[in-house]
Short mmCIF file of C-alpha atoms in Angstrom, two decimals:
data_model
loop_
_atom_site.label_atom_id
_atom_site.label_comp_id
_atom_site.label_asym_id
_atom_site.label_seq_id
_atom_site.Cartn_x
_atom_site.Cartn_y
_atom_site.Cartn_z
CA MET A 1 -8.06 -9.84 24.27
CA LEU A 2 -4.52 -9.89 22.79
CA ALA A 3 -5.74 -11.26 19.46
CA ILE A 4 -8.29 -8.38 19.20
CA GLN A 5 -5.80 -5.66 20.01
CA THR A 6 -3.38 -7.16 17.53
CA MET A 7 -5.84 -7.23 14.64
CA ARG A 8 -6.91 -3.56 15.59
CA ASN A 9 -3.24 -2.59 15.25
CA TRP A 10 -2.95 -4.25 12.01
CA VAL A 11 -5.99 -2.51 10.57
CA MET A 12 -4.75 0.85 11.86
CA SER A 13 -1.16 0.47 10.51
CA ALA A 14 -2.60 -0.66 7.04
CA THR A 15 -4.86 2.40 7.12
CA LEU A 16 -2.02 4.72 7.94
CA PHE A 17 0.10 3.27 5.26
CA ALA A 18 -2.56 3.43 2.75
CA SER A 19 -3.33 6.93 3.24
CA THR A 20 0.28 7.96 3.42
CA SER A 21 1.09 6.16 0.12
CA MET A 22 -1.72 7.80 -1.65
CA VAL A 23 -0.87 11.23 -0.33
CA ILE A 24 2.78 10.74 -1.39
CA GLY A 25 1.79 9.50 -4.95
CA LEU A 26 -0.60 12.44 -5.33
CA GLY A 27 2.07 14.88 -4.21
CA ILE A 28 4.58 13.45 -6.73
CA MET A 29 2.02 13.73 -9.56
CA GLN A 30 1.36 17.41 -8.67
CA VAL A 31 5.14 18.22 -8.66
CA SER A 32 5.62 16.47 -12.05
CA PHE A 33 2.74 18.29 -13.73
CA THR A 34 2.94 21.69 -12.27
CA SER A 35 6.56 22.53 -11.53
CA GLU A 36 8.22 24.61 -14.16
CA LYS A 37 11.86 24.41 -12.66
CA ILE A 38 11.89 20.60 -12.09
CA TYR A 39 14.84 20.43 -14.46
CA ALA A 40 17.05 22.69 -12.39
CA LEU A 41 15.99 21.13 -9.12
CA SER A 42 16.80 17.66 -10.62
CA GLN A 43 20.20 18.81 -11.64
CA ALA A 44 20.91 20.19 -8.28
CA LEU A 45 19.90 17.04 -6.51
CA SER A 46 21.44 14.52 -8.82
CA PHE A 47 25.05 13.30 -9.48
CA PHE A 48 24.10 12.37 -12.86
CA PRO A 49 22.00 15.10 -14.48
CA PRO A 50 19.06 14.05 -16.64
CA VAL A 51 18.93 14.46 -20.34
CA SER A 52 15.65 16.12 -20.67
CA ASP A 53 12.59 17.47 -18.82
CA LEU A 54 10.51 14.65 -20.32
CA LEU A 55 12.75 12.02 -18.61
CA ILE A 56 12.40 13.60 -15.25
CA LYS A 57 8.57 13.55 -15.61
CA LEU A 58 8.66 9.93 -16.60
CA LYS A 59 10.68 9.11 -13.59
CA LEU A 60 8.39 10.93 -11.36
CA LEU A 61 5.28 9.25 -12.78
CA ALA A 62 6.98 5.84 -12.39
CA LEU A 63 7.57 6.62 -8.73
CA ALA A 64 3.95 7.82 -8.28
CA GLY A 65 2.92 4.41 -9.81
CA VAL A 66 5.04 2.52 -7.25
CA PHE A 67 3.08 4.45 -4.41
CA PHE A 68 -0.32 3.79 -6.00
CA ASN A 69 0.64 0.19 -6.26
CA ALA A 70 1.49 0.25 -2.50
CA PHE A 71 -1.83 1.90 -1.88
CA LEU A 72 -3.68 -0.83 -3.75
CA HIS A 73 -2.03 -3.52 -1.71
CA PHE A 74 -2.55 -1.79 1.73
CA SER A 75 -6.28 -1.47 0.73
CA LEU A 76 -6.38 -5.18 -0.23
CA ALA A 77 -4.73 -6.02 3.23
CA LEU A 78 -7.52 -3.80 4.99
CA ARG A 79 -10.09 -5.72 3.03
CA TYR A 80 -8.76 -9.18 4.13
CA TYR A 81 -8.35 -8.04 7.78
CA ASN A 82 -11.92 -6.88 7.84
CA GLN A 83 -13.04 -10.16 6.27
CA SER A 84 -11.22 -12.28 8.84
CA GLY A 85 -12.91 -10.25 11.55
CA PHE A 86 -16.31 -11.20 10.23
CA LEU A 87 -15.26 -14.92 9.67
CA ILE A 88 -14.11 -15.22 13.18
CA ASN A 89 -17.57 -14.42 14.49
CA LEU A 90 -19.32 -17.05 12.31
CA PRO A 91 -20.31 -20.39 13.76
CA ALA A 92 -18.19 -23.44 12.80
CA ASN A 93 -20.95 -25.19 10.75
CA TYR A 94 -21.02 -22.29 8.27
CA PHE A 95 -17.74 -23.45 6.79
CA GLU A 96 -17.34 -26.44 4.63
CA GLY A 97 -13.94 -27.36 6.02
CA ASP A 98 -11.92 -26.42 9.13
CA ALA A 99 -13.02 -22.96 10.16
CA ASP A 100 -9.60 -22.06 11.72
CA LEU A 101 -7.90 -22.95 8.43
CA VAL A 102 -10.16 -20.58 6.47
CA VAL A 103 -9.56 -17.70 8.87
CA SER A 104 -5.83 -18.25 8.88
CA ASN A 105 -5.78 -18.39 5.07
CA VAL A 106 -7.54 -14.95 4.87
CA LEU A 107 -5.11 -13.61 7.50
CA ASN A 108 -2.21 -14.92 5.47
CA LEU A 109 -3.52 -13.07 2.25
CA ALA A 110 -3.57 -9.85 4.23
CA GLY A 111 -0.15 -10.42 5.40
CA ILE A 112 1.06 -11.19 1.84
CA ASN A 113 -0.49 -7.97 0.63
CA ILE A 114 1.41 -6.00 3.33
CA ILE A 115 4.72 -7.60 2.53
CA THR A 116 4.07 -6.94 -1.15
CA ALA A 117 3.34 -3.31 -0.58
CA HIS A 118 6.43 -2.89 1.47
CA VAL A 119 8.53 -4.53 -1.11
CA PHE A 120 7.37 -2.23 -3.93
CA SER A 121 7.55 0.95 -1.94
#
């Protein structure tokens, strides 16, 4: 029972983080393309004012790219969590090698994607 609840929590947290990173990335894109006074806002919030409006937009687009990359990794983690849920229910003779090793490798891939998403965001 504990393993099932743990996997459910992992799936729910990856879903929450994936949707949050996509919303933040899209919000940053919207601000960078529609705000006319982004230069004044950036000057007010920064110790080192930017040189031009184009530089501000490039920084915002790079930040949005970071969040879209995090979305990709969280989505891949969701994919691996779901795949491991299906693999757990398969009979042992379905696998060529050790069934436990295959399932643990898929779970490790999901964990690697979660760590990668947190490092980049």
